[in-house]
């Protein structure tokens, strides 16, 4: 292909890509509607109550020039960056945070999600162009629309930001692996192997290990298939394509993976059973493959157009091996998605690494969604290039579906329920398909009915799936209150117990900047939860420096609290006895059993400000010290200590292996104290005691990723140099 024709081809592709971008933006038009009265936010749920607070906190820390190593705003504090859902090291999330100056509005996160839907849609277009192997682009456009507007991508991933941002890389992952496996030159193999590794690393950094697991299994299976069909089959070719993208991708993302794996090992997710992880689809959900669920979204919905195209693709004899691969994958994915109600998931749970550590098995439909999109492309290609027999068969099937749907719609019309609307929609779009296929026989070129079929596909998916991401109007999210500012300005070095009364359900501290005891997050330190559940809240407040309490009770123990502020039925109370962030004790006691420690701390006779419990041989304590807070921020606490004799300073921070203590700049060992907070022995004199948090194995992850990115750059430069020596790539 000469340079002029190649550039012209690129221009057509770019025009179609621009068109796909505009379609996706139109799909989400209620987010940016010109009339403010028409605007809607994404549905209230995980998007607003988990992901937005997490990303807002990370944005605030990044704008301040700090990585969010520690999250002090939920459950008294827990690892921040190690929580994959925060995506603190994911480049698009970082760019979005810095673009908004540390204040991440809800609309900014919505647009980040929309951008990833665009990225996934364009990726499917690129993948379909490669898989379909045709100069005709319309089938690839249909495949892209079937994936980008399909029930899977526009269902729960819109609200589950980490899922969306991970799976958006899947088409690019498959495409780069395909190009690497089918490459016939060293330069191409090097280039696409390294691109595949970078894509996999981006998916890992995006923050959903379960979706990345599905991508890994898909990539491994598809690479084996492509190598079996590849024109070059040397052992170097096979090993490099089969191993390097996975190993190098993991190494590139090690800076995130190592802290995440350590956090999960200490969290409540460290041990999961079959009952917890096995829920998935119900068998009745199969109906929603073709009939829209008008109440809630379903990741299964294909619609009648894709059904017709699936039949056309299977009847056409081209690319049989690849079709069988994707058909087998789709069927396997569908059965796995039913979770514990079927036998397929039980086999995966027992035999396949990683499948016993992920829940909500309907998420496995990622494979199904990719496969159905490719079959939509194959079906469109068959209708354009094959015999009239396939088009006639498609017309008969669509006509039969239309008749069946109309009969069912009229039979159910007396019920006046959602099924009537679903059947009417099925009947209408089936009739449109029949009209397109029937009238298309008289057109001079099969591209006309194919184009019309793509339009029907687009409007069908938009009509059904648009509703599932539309929540309330922005102003109804939750009332704006001055109470949030009062709390943030008042709390200072103290924590606030808001009893999860303030929206968003325990995560308000991340949005408004105060440290709370509540939380709403699937990851939580297991020891902390077990211990705090075992002691009375009053003792919990003492040990975690709770000075302020939010309540809806206007008469909250007036002898113990002072009323500071009231707004809309919410009362902000101050504990009359100050709760210090750090203090010195006079007596140390050794206890090793966690339950016994919890019972002792929960005892009315236990005074946390004079006595502390440690689990190792206690250091000598001969007196108490004066302790004053000098500096305090997320993951950092610095206090001044004045001691006339050996003392022991207790700090109200959740004990976690990532804390590093220094005394006058020299490292010192800290001890887990009272079961779940920190204590440090201090010699006589005037000292500066500093606590700083870094995830365990953080430096190891930084080192591995740094070396891996250096190797990646060297590999890409090597590929570029080989390609340059081979001559003009336009004439290759």
XYZ file of C-alpha atoms in Angstrom:
732
model
C 0.000 0.000 0.000
C 1.496 3.379 -0.963
C 1.689 6.366 1.340
C -1.224 8.260 -0.244
C -3.664 5.372 -0.011
C -2.567 4.599 3.529
C -3.103 8.180 4.657
C -6.523 8.204 3.003
C -7.390 4.989 4.856
C -6.302 6.555 8.131
C -8.502 9.592 7.469
C -11.545 7.350 7.007
C -10.758 5.469 10.212
C -10.333 8.700 12.146
C -13.646 10.010 10.822
C -15.417 6.848 11.932
C -13.702 6.982 15.330
C -14.900 10.564 15.731
C -18.401 9.396 14.873
C -18.232 6.674 17.543
C -17.056 9.227 20.092
C -20.022 11.460 19.304
C -22.443 8.530 19.602
C -21.148 7.649 23.090
C -21.314 11.297 24.182
C -24.884 11.444 22.867
C -25.673 8.258 24.778
C -24.796 10.101 28.018
C -26.521 13.335 27.010
C -28.386 13.702 30.296
C -25.066 14.295 32.072
C -24.300 17.380 29.963
C -27.808 18.419 28.818
C -27.842 22.084 27.674
C -30.949 22.703 29.778
C -29.999 22.327 33.480
C -33.497 21.067 34.209
C -32.795 18.024 32.001
C -29.547 17.018 33.665
C -29.178 13.803 35.616
C -26.303 12.340 37.587
C -25.370 8.672 37.637
C -27.601 6.637 39.988
C -27.025 7.088 43.700
C -25.072 4.104 44.972
C -21.472 2.963 44.828
C -20.569 5.703 42.347
C -21.651 8.544 44.632
C -21.057 6.897 48.007
C -17.777 5.013 47.499
C -15.884 5.954 44.373
C -16.435 9.696 44.428
C -15.272 10.122 48.066
C -12.242 7.885 47.471
C -11.228 9.738 44.314
C -11.937 13.152 45.900
C -9.595 12.358 48.804
C -6.895 11.104 46.421
C -7.292 14.244 44.288
C -6.873 16.466 47.331
C -3.688 14.702 48.386
C -2.226 14.702 44.872
C -2.925 18.416 44.479
C -1.038 18.990 47.744
C 1.973 17.164 46.296
C 1.476 13.997 48.368
C 0.581 10.442 47.480
C -2.459 9.265 49.492
C -0.590 6.521 51.343
C -2.933 6.566 54.357
C -6.661 7.264 54.422
C -7.499 8.801 57.832
C -11.131 9.550 57.010
C -12.761 6.129 57.456
C -12.742 3.625 60.326
C -10.164 5.616 62.229
C -7.678 5.220 59.389
C -6.523 2.520 57.011
C -4.217 2.146 53.976
C -5.126 4.533 51.169
C -3.001 4.032 48.088
C -3.086 0.267 48.670
C -6.862 0.329 48.174
C -7.078 -0.427 44.424
C -10.417 1.382 44.051
C -8.685 4.681 44.813
C -6.607 4.256 41.613
C -4.053 6.625 43.106
C -1.390 5.639 40.550
C -3.666 5.330 37.501
C -2.550 8.020 35.006
C -6.042 9.082 33.756
C -7.270 9.418 37.351
C -4.190 11.435 38.296
C -4.656 13.706 35.268
C -8.327 14.247 36.126
C -7.457 15.076 39.729
C -4.732 17.572 38.834
C -6.875 19.095 36.086
C -9.432 20.110 38.727
C -6.904 21.427 41.194
C -7.566 18.896 43.919
C -11.303 19.532 44.118
C -12.860 16.705 42.168
C -16.508 17.493 41.377
C -18.943 14.674 40.738
C -19.296 15.700 37.087
C -15.526 15.318 36.592
C -15.713 11.687 37.684
C -18.738 11.142 35.433
C -16.790 12.446 32.451
C -13.876 10.190 33.380
C -16.247 7.220 33.150
C -17.664 8.447 29.835
C -14.134 8.825 28.468
C -13.467 5.180 29.315
C -16.650 4.074 27.561
C -15.344 5.977 24.528
C -11.954 4.292 24.885
C -13.541 0.838 25.070
C -15.756 1.544 22.052
C -12.865 2.767 19.920
C -10.792 -0.205 21.085
C -13.488 -2.591 19.916
C -13.536 -0.855 16.519
C -9.767 -1.366 16.202
C -10.025 -4.983 17.354
C -12.911 -5.750 14.986
C -11.012 -4.215 12.067
C -8.179 -6.664 12.794
C -10.323 -9.743 13.467
C -12.775 -9.289 10.589
C -9.885 -8.736 8.160
C -11.849 -6.736 5.622
C -11.445 -3.327 4.029
C -15.152 -2.700 4.692
C -15.411 -0.723 7.910
C -19.156 -0.836 8.558
C -19.063 -4.274 10.286
C -16.368 -2.984 12.653
C -18.545 0.033 13.450
C -21.408 -2.335 14.283
C -19.152 -4.397 16.542
C -17.972 -1.271 18.327
C -21.556 -0.126 18.934
C -22.599 -3.587 20.128
C -19.814 -3.497 22.738
C -19.791 0.181 23.698
C -23.564 0.555 24.007
C -24.222 -3.051 25.038
C -25.825 -4.207 28.244
C -22.545 -5.160 29.926
C -20.555 -1.980 29.460
C -23.484 0.374 30.165
C -24.818 -1.638 33.116
C -23.138 -1.878 36.529
C -19.651 -0.785 35.314
C -20.953 2.781 34.896
C -21.455 2.969 38.661
C -18.474 0.749 39.528
C -15.741 3.092 38.336
C -12.862 0.676 38.909
C -14.599 -2.012 36.844
C -15.257 0.381 33.969
C -11.728 1.751 33.927
C -10.245 -1.742 33.948
C -12.436 -3.393 31.312
C -12.102 -0.395 28.983
C -8.609 -1.702 28.181
C -9.808 -5.208 27.239
C -10.251 -4.683 23.458
C -6.837 -3.017 23.283
C -5.344 -5.906 25.261
C -6.741 -8.498 22.851
C -5.720 -6.447 19.810
C -2.105 -5.972 20.907
C -1.773 -9.674 21.790
C -3.193 -10.629 18.399
C -0.785 -8.321 16.579
C 2.144 -9.652 18.618
C 1.246 -13.303 17.966
C 0.702 -12.777 14.232
C 3.742 -10.549 13.696
C 6.209 -11.783 11.106
C 9.113 -9.456 11.938
C 11.135 -8.947 15.090
C 10.353 -5.233 15.103
C 6.588 -5.780 15.057
C 6.776 -8.485 17.680
C 8.832 -6.306 20.013
C 6.551 -3.331 19.485
C 3.276 -5.124 20.159
C 4.592 -7.273 22.985
C 5.621 -4.110 24.803
C 2.379 -2.327 23.947
C 0.432 -5.310 25.294
C 2.428 -5.159 28.529
C 1.688 -1.445 28.910
C -2.026 -2.030 28.280
C -2.129 -4.786 30.897
C -0.295 -2.559 33.369
C -2.838 0.224 32.820
C -5.676 -2.220 33.475
C -3.985 -3.353 36.694
C -3.481 0.247 37.844
C -7.136 1.061 37.102
C -8.084 -0.721 40.273
C -10.289 -3.790 39.817
C -8.318 -7.023 40.317
C -11.312 -9.209 39.404
C -11.703 -7.667 35.953
C -7.930 -7.811 35.461
C -8.119 -11.532 36.312
C -10.708 -12.028 33.569
C -8.472 -10.098 31.178
C -5.486 -12.283 32.068
C -7.340 -15.548 31.412
C -8.818 -14.165 28.196
C -5.417 -12.923 27.022
C -3.683 -16.209 27.754
C -6.332 -18.292 25.947
C -6.478 -15.963 22.946
C -2.685 -15.800 22.672
C -2.512 -19.591 22.565
C -5.170 -19.606 19.846
C -3.359 -16.933 17.812
C -0.016 -18.696 18.148
C -1.615 -21.900 16.884
C -2.811 -19.983 13.819
C 0.238 -17.719 13.490
C 2.437 -17.837 10.379
C 5.608 -17.725 12.537
C 5.993 -20.479 15.115
C 9.582 -20.410 16.429
C 9.976 -21.114 20.138
C 11.363 -17.588 20.684
C 8.254 -16.152 19.066
C 5.916 -18.292 21.156
C 7.644 -17.687 24.490
C 8.028 -13.943 24.018
C 4.367 -13.451 23.079
C 3.030 -15.849 25.687
C 5.087 -14.669 28.659
C 6.437 -11.156 28.205
C 3.140 -9.177 28.058
C 1.953 -10.782 31.296
C 5.225 -10.744 33.223
C 6.287 -7.285 32.066
C 2.764 -5.883 32.596
C 2.722 -7.147 36.182
C 6.201 -5.727 36.773
C 5.170 -2.341 35.362
C 2.266 -2.232 37.836
C 4.156 -3.713 40.810
C 4.213 -0.317 42.504
C 0.430 -0.715 42.963
C 0.118 -4.499 43.110
C 2.461 -5.138 46.043
C 0.737 -2.681 48.440
C -2.672 -3.934 47.300
C -1.828 -7.590 47.892
C -0.453 -6.751 51.345
C -3.590 -4.786 52.229
C -5.917 -7.556 51.051
C -3.926 -10.061 53.130
C -4.663 -7.965 56.256
C -8.243 -7.169 55.310
C -11.550 -8.937 55.802
C -11.177 -10.284 52.266
C -8.207 -12.468 53.210
C -10.422 -15.540 53.556
C -13.590 -15.905 51.496
C -15.881 -18.910 51.308
C -17.906 -20.319 48.441
C -21.177 -18.914 49.743
C -19.793 -15.373 49.743
C -18.183 -15.422 46.285
C -20.594 -17.637 44.340
C -23.677 -15.400 43.746
C -24.262 -14.540 40.099
C -27.088 -14.385 37.597
C -30.373 -16.217 38.048
C -31.388 -18.672 35.373
C -34.401 -16.491 34.537
C -31.992 -13.755 33.450
C -31.461 -15.638 30.183
C -34.740 -14.088 29.040
C -33.055 -10.705 29.068
C -30.677 -11.732 26.317
C -33.301 -10.557 23.861
C -36.059 -8.895 25.918
C -35.181 -5.630 27.672
C -35.528 -5.543 31.432
C -37.412 -2.299 31.934
C -37.009 -2.226 35.712
C -33.247 -2.553 36.180
C -30.347 -3.011 33.824
C -28.977 -6.369 32.769
C -25.481 -7.095 31.500
C -26.915 -9.695 29.141
C -29.052 -7.649 26.776
C -28.254 -8.166 23.088
C -31.509 -7.308 21.412
C -33.007 -8.799 18.259
C -30.428 -7.210 15.942
C -27.473 -9.034 17.498
C -29.495 -12.252 17.542
C -30.069 -11.987 13.783
C -26.422 -11.102 13.205
C -25.294 -14.041 15.344
C -27.291 -16.387 13.111
C -25.856 -14.815 9.959
C -22.312 -15.067 11.320
C -22.668 -18.749 12.208
C -24.232 -19.600 8.844
C -21.386 -17.898 6.983
C -18.412 -20.209 6.442
C -15.562 -17.700 6.777
C -13.179 -17.573 9.785
C -14.661 -20.706 11.288
C -11.784 -21.375 13.707
C -11.895 -17.875 15.199
C -15.682 -17.961 15.427
C -15.531 -21.244 17.291
C -13.032 -19.777 19.754
C -15.232 -16.791 20.555
C -18.440 -18.829 20.595
C -16.899 -21.285 23.057
C -15.672 -18.389 25.176
C -19.126 -16.759 25.157
C -20.863 -19.972 26.234
C -18.284 -20.611 28.977
C -18.615 -17.016 30.179
C -22.401 -17.300 30.288
C -22.321 -20.457 32.391
C -19.679 -19.035 34.746
C -21.833 -15.938 35.237
C -24.539 -18.028 36.921
C -22.121 -18.615 39.776
C -22.988 -21.172 42.412
C -26.304 -22.108 40.838
C -24.413 -24.075 38.184
C -21.523 -26.515 38.153
C -19.181 -24.538 35.904
C -18.262 -21.944 38.506
C -17.689 -24.625 41.157
C -15.059 -26.196 38.881
C -13.379 -22.818 38.356
C -13.565 -22.146 42.116
C -11.750 -25.386 42.876
C -9.217 -25.527 40.041
C -8.429 -22.097 38.588
C -6.164 -19.681 40.505
C -7.924 -16.490 41.565
C -11.522 -17.596 40.981
C -12.049 -18.354 44.668
C -11.158 -14.774 45.611
C -13.642 -12.800 43.479
C -17.385 -12.331 43.923
C -20.422 -11.343 41.852
C -19.833 -13.856 39.090
C -22.012 -12.017 36.560
C -18.942 -9.862 35.974
C -17.477 -12.774 33.991
C -19.822 -11.689 31.180
C -16.973 -9.456 30.008
C -15.965 -12.344 27.727
C -19.547 -12.772 26.545
C -19.804 -9.062 25.743
C -16.642 -9.103 23.638
C -17.744 -12.223 21.791
C -21.238 -10.951 20.969
C -19.767 -7.715 19.612
C -17.409 -9.605 17.296
C -20.266 -11.832 16.133
C -22.283 -8.699 15.379
C -19.411 -7.603 13.143
C -19.174 -11.023 11.478
C -22.928 -11.021 10.924
C -22.846 -7.607 9.249
C -19.944 -8.753 7.077
C -21.848 -11.886 6.073
C -24.913 -9.862 5.078
C -22.728 -7.621 2.924
C -20.539 -10.178 1.203
C -22.275 -13.583 1.257
C -25.031 -15.089 -0.840
C -28.664 -14.050 -0.847
C -29.434 -17.205 1.142
C -28.040 -15.713 4.342
C -29.937 -12.461 3.861
C -33.141 -14.363 3.165
C -32.636 -16.474 6.293
C -32.065 -13.331 8.356
C -35.286 -11.848 6.962
C -37.261 -14.982 7.878
C -35.856 -15.106 11.426
C -36.532 -11.431 12.038
C -40.047 -11.780 10.649
C -40.713 -14.733 12.923
C -39.420 -12.817 15.947
C -41.587 -9.850 15.067
C -44.745 -11.965 14.797
C -43.980 -13.755 18.080
C -43.266 -10.495 19.899
C -46.432 -8.811 18.610
C -48.556 -11.782 19.670
C -47.021 -11.826 23.149
C -47.356 -8.056 23.488
C -51.078 -8.129 22.695
C -51.571 -11.185 24.908
C -49.963 -9.396 27.866
C -51.413 -5.956 27.255
C -54.161 -6.487 29.805
C -51.541 -6.871 32.541
C -50.278 -3.287 32.094
C -46.863 -4.228 33.441
C -43.251 -3.772 32.367
C -43.364 -6.978 30.317
C -45.818 -5.345 27.915
C -43.398 -2.483 27.221
C -40.539 -4.951 26.822
C -42.463 -7.048 24.305
C -43.616 -3.976 22.389
C -40.026 -2.797 22.099
C -38.951 -6.281 20.985
C -41.754 -6.361 18.406
C -40.975 -2.895 17.077
C -37.257 -3.466 16.554
C -37.793 -6.969 15.146
C -40.208 -5.460 12.633
C -37.657 -2.821 11.701
C -35.072 -5.548 11.081
C -37.519 -7.452 8.911
C -38.281 -4.317 6.893
C -34.580 -3.581 6.399
C -33.784 -7.156 5.346
C -36.802 -7.480 3.060
C -36.633 -4.114 1.331
C -32.846 -4.361 1.167
C -33.095 -7.116 -1.433
C -34.020 -4.511 -4.029
C -31.152 -2.118 -3.289
C -28.254 -1.881 -5.762
C -25.633 -2.559 -3.060
C -25.837 -4.599 0.185
C -24.144 -1.748 2.079
C -27.501 0.083 2.211
C -29.435 -2.479 4.286
C -26.285 -3.138 6.346
C -25.996 0.557 7.170
C -29.672 0.677 8.115
C -29.195 -2.402 10.293
C -26.334 -0.689 12.129
C -28.650 2.263 12.771
C -31.349 -0.051 14.126
C -28.729 -1.714 16.353
C -27.563 1.651 17.674
C -31.047 2.991 18.426
C -32.138 -0.309 19.987
C -29.220 -0.354 22.420
C -29.557 3.349 23.197
C -33.301 3.012 23.821
C -32.857 0.135 26.248
C -29.582 0.893 28.020
C -29.737 4.679 28.321
C -32.042 4.493 31.306
C -29.786 2.459 33.542
C -27.274 5.212 34.214
C -29.711 8.052 34.845
C -30.170 8.968 38.480
C -31.754 12.016 40.059
C -31.200 15.654 39.243
C -27.842 16.954 40.558
C -29.427 19.220 43.175
C -31.172 16.265 44.819
C -27.984 14.320 45.531
C -27.920 15.543 49.137
C -28.495 18.934 50.737
C -25.599 21.362 50.975
C -24.974 22.028 54.665
C -22.700 24.410 56.519
C -22.379 21.594 59.058
C -19.663 19.939 56.940
C -17.506 23.071 57.008
C -18.079 23.551 60.740
C -16.948 19.992 61.435
C -13.849 20.261 59.226
C -12.860 23.617 60.762
C -13.518 22.491 64.337
C -12.097 18.991 64.414
C -8.405 19.900 64.098
C -6.319 16.978 65.398
C -9.384 15.137 66.699
C -11.683 12.606 65.128
C -15.414 12.877 64.584
C -17.977 10.159 65.154
C -20.682 10.982 62.614
C -22.378 7.590 63.109
C -22.562 7.401 59.282
C -25.531 9.767 59.497
C -24.118 12.262 57.022
C -24.201 11.294 53.369
C -22.505 9.606 51.666
C -23.051 6.807 54.184
C -19.952 6.979 56.326
C -17.623 8.447 53.691
C -18.428 12.129 54.238
C -15.028 12.663 55.864
C -13.242 11.946 52.583
C -15.307 14.583 50.798
C -15.185 17.278 53.464
C -11.824 16.703 55.090
C -12.477 15.424 58.617
C -11.405 12.128 60.183
C -14.288 9.812 61.009
C -14.964 6.429 62.552
C -17.558 5.296 60.024
C -16.919 3.996 56.559
C -18.368 2.425 53.439
C -15.764 0.373 51.615
C -15.395 -3.318 50.721
C -11.834 -3.367 52.085
C -11.225 -2.937 55.808
C -8.469 -4.060 58.158
C -9.709 -7.279 59.726
C -8.003 -6.908 63.122
C -9.257 -3.367 63.600
C -12.839 -4.333 62.891
C -12.758 -7.377 65.164
C -11.277 -5.358 68.000
C -13.554 -2.344 67.729
C -16.602 -4.582 67.534
C -15.532 -6.131 70.830
C -15.315 -2.907 72.874
C -17.847 -0.294 73.854
C -18.010 2.793 71.647
C -17.123 5.073 74.566
C -13.737 3.346 74.984
C -13.279 3.367 71.230
C -13.747 7.133 71.256
C -11.152 7.529 74.017
C -8.491 5.493 72.239
C -9.064 7.152 68.851
C -9.160 10.772 69.992
C -12.843 11.342 69.233
C -13.727 14.833 70.384
C -16.866 15.527 68.338
C -20.058 13.568 67.786
C -22.797 14.064 65.203
C -26.239 12.993 66.363
C -29.903 13.543 65.649
C -30.638 13.466 69.379
C -31.152 17.012 70.770
C -30.574 15.760 74.350
C -27.403 13.711 74.039
C -26.098 13.262 77.623
C -25.760 16.984 78.476
C -23.404 16.136 81.353
C -20.891 14.600 78.920
C -21.291 16.831 75.842
C -21.522 20.481 74.862
C -23.725 21.446 71.918
C -21.687 23.331 69.304
C -23.913 23.545 66.219
C -27.319 22.489 64.917
C -28.609 22.338 61.351
C -31.541 20.526 59.741
C -32.010 18.198 62.692
C -28.301 17.303 62.955
C -26.477 18.235 66.163
C -22.715 18.595 66.550
C -21.629 17.802 70.102
C -18.232 18.239 71.747
C -17.017 15.725 74.316
C -16.386 17.659 77.526
C -13.287 15.672 78.486
C -10.655 16.353 75.797
C -9.493 13.373 73.766
C -5.758 13.820 73.022
C -4.150 12.647 69.797
C -1.093 11.500 71.738
C -0.446 11.042 75.437
C 1.949 9.465 77.905
C 1.033 6.687 80.347
C 2.445 5.677 83.736
C 1.975 1.895 83.613
C 2.595 -0.764 80.950
C 0.972 -4.216 81.081
C 1.822 -7.200 78.878
C -0.964 -9.333 77.426
C -0.793 -11.549 74.342
C -4.319 -12.816 73.735
C -6.358 -10.460 71.519
C -9.682 -11.361 73.146
C -8.252 -10.824 76.621
C -6.877 -7.431 75.571
C -10.280 -6.402 74.232
C -11.972 -7.491 77.480
C -9.456 -5.533 79.553
C -9.813 -2.368 77.457
C -13.600 -2.705 77.683
C -13.460 -2.900 81.476
C -14.844 0.138 83.335
C -11.812 0.115 85.628
C -9.354 0.450 82.713
C -7.997 3.990 82.280
C -6.402 4.309 78.839
C -4.705 7.573 79.837
C -2.716 6.041 82.704
C -2.253 2.421 81.579
C -1.423 0.802 78.248
C -1.306 -2.828 77.130
C 1.448 -4.182 74.887
C 1.901 -7.668 73.440
C 5.678 -8.007 73.940
C 7.931 -7.579 76.926
C 7.210 -4.003 78.071
C 10.034 -1.439 78.083
C 10.760 0.342 81.376
C 8.453 3.243 82.280
C 9.526 5.436 85.179
C 7.446 8.512 84.602
C 5.034 10.373 82.389
C 5.984 12.858 79.698
C 4.455 16.022 78.310
C 3.203 15.464 74.751
C 2.132 18.155 72.278
C 1.080 17.743 68.650
C 3.334 19.688 66.245
C 2.063 18.559 62.840
C -0.675 16.289 61.671
C -1.965 15.311 58.229
C -2.928 12.164 56.363
C -0.342 9.470 57.106
C 1.820 11.802 59.190
C 1.869 12.700 62.892
C 4.610 14.630 64.675
C 4.648 15.354 68.401
C 7.010 17.048 70.853
C 7.862 14.959 73.917
C 9.396 16.250 77.152
C 10.371 13.402 79.479
C 12.319 13.503 82.773
C 12.569 9.696 82.865
C 11.964 6.756 80.501
C 8.386 7.118 79.263
C 5.926 5.545 76.872
C 3.933 7.638 74.398
C 0.641 6.345 73.016
C -0.493 7.673 69.623
C -4.088 7.417 68.426
C -3.264 5.848 65.062
C -4.455 2.461 63.821
C -1.558 0.001 64.038
C -0.474 -1.182 60.601
C 2.904 -2.489 59.373
C 3.381 0.527 57.108
C 3.967 2.995 59.953
C 7.563 4.127 60.478
C 8.501 5.861 63.717
C 11.515 8.133 64.189
C 12.771 9.868 67.315
C 14.780 12.995 66.512
C 15.191 11.617 63.005
C 16.469 8.186 64.104
C 14.323 5.076 63.485
C 12.694 3.550 66.566
C 10.451 0.534 66.998
C 6.778 1.037 67.755
C 4.593 -1.430 69.650
C 0.982 -2.358 69.068
C -0.791 -0.881 72.047
C -4.203 -1.585 73.590
C -4.841 -4.060 70.807
C -4.964 -1.810 67.760
C -3.169 1.556 68.163
C 0.510 2.586 68.422
C 2.913 3.200 71.263
C 6.584 4.230 71.301
C 9.079 4.044 74.217
C 10.880 7.356 74.757
C 14.090 7.996 76.756
C 14.510 11.042 79.022
C 14.937 14.404 77.347
C 13.285 16.663 74.785
C 12.384 14.810 71.591
C 10.522 15.076 68.332
C 8.581 11.881 67.672
C 7.392 11.373 64.096
C 5.097 8.791 62.559
C 4.973 8.490 58.761
C 3.088 5.879 56.751
C 4.389 4.096 53.677
C 2.810 0.873 52.396
C 4.786 -2.284 53.169
C 7.034 -3.251 50.252
C 6.402 0.174 48.703
C 10.075 0.734 47.878
C 10.314 -2.778 46.462
C 7.348 -2.028 44.193
C 8.876 1.278 43.140
C 12.147 -0.456 42.304
C 10.517 -3.258 40.297
C 8.285 -0.870 38.362
C 11.133 1.558 37.752
C 13.349 -1.150 36.283
C 10.410 -2.536 34.285
C 9.545 0.844 32.745
C 13.208 1.365 31.873
C 13.264 -2.049 30.172
C 10.008 -1.174 28.403
C 11.510 2.031 26.986
C 14.638 0.182 25.882
C 12.527 -2.462 24.161
C 10.416 0.112 22.323
C 13.523 2.003 21.211
C 15.033 -1.254 19.983
C 11.886 -2.012 17.981
C 11.849 1.520 16.540
C 15.525 1.245 15.554
C 14.986 -2.115 13.805
C 11.948 -0.743 11.992
C 13.848 2.388 10.931
C 16.666 0.283 9.473
C 14.148 -1.777 7.501
C 13.001 1.316 5.628
C 9.907 3.458 5.218
C 7.058 1.820 7.173
C 4.528 3.167 4.670
C 6.048 0.992 2.001
C 6.570 -2.048 4.206
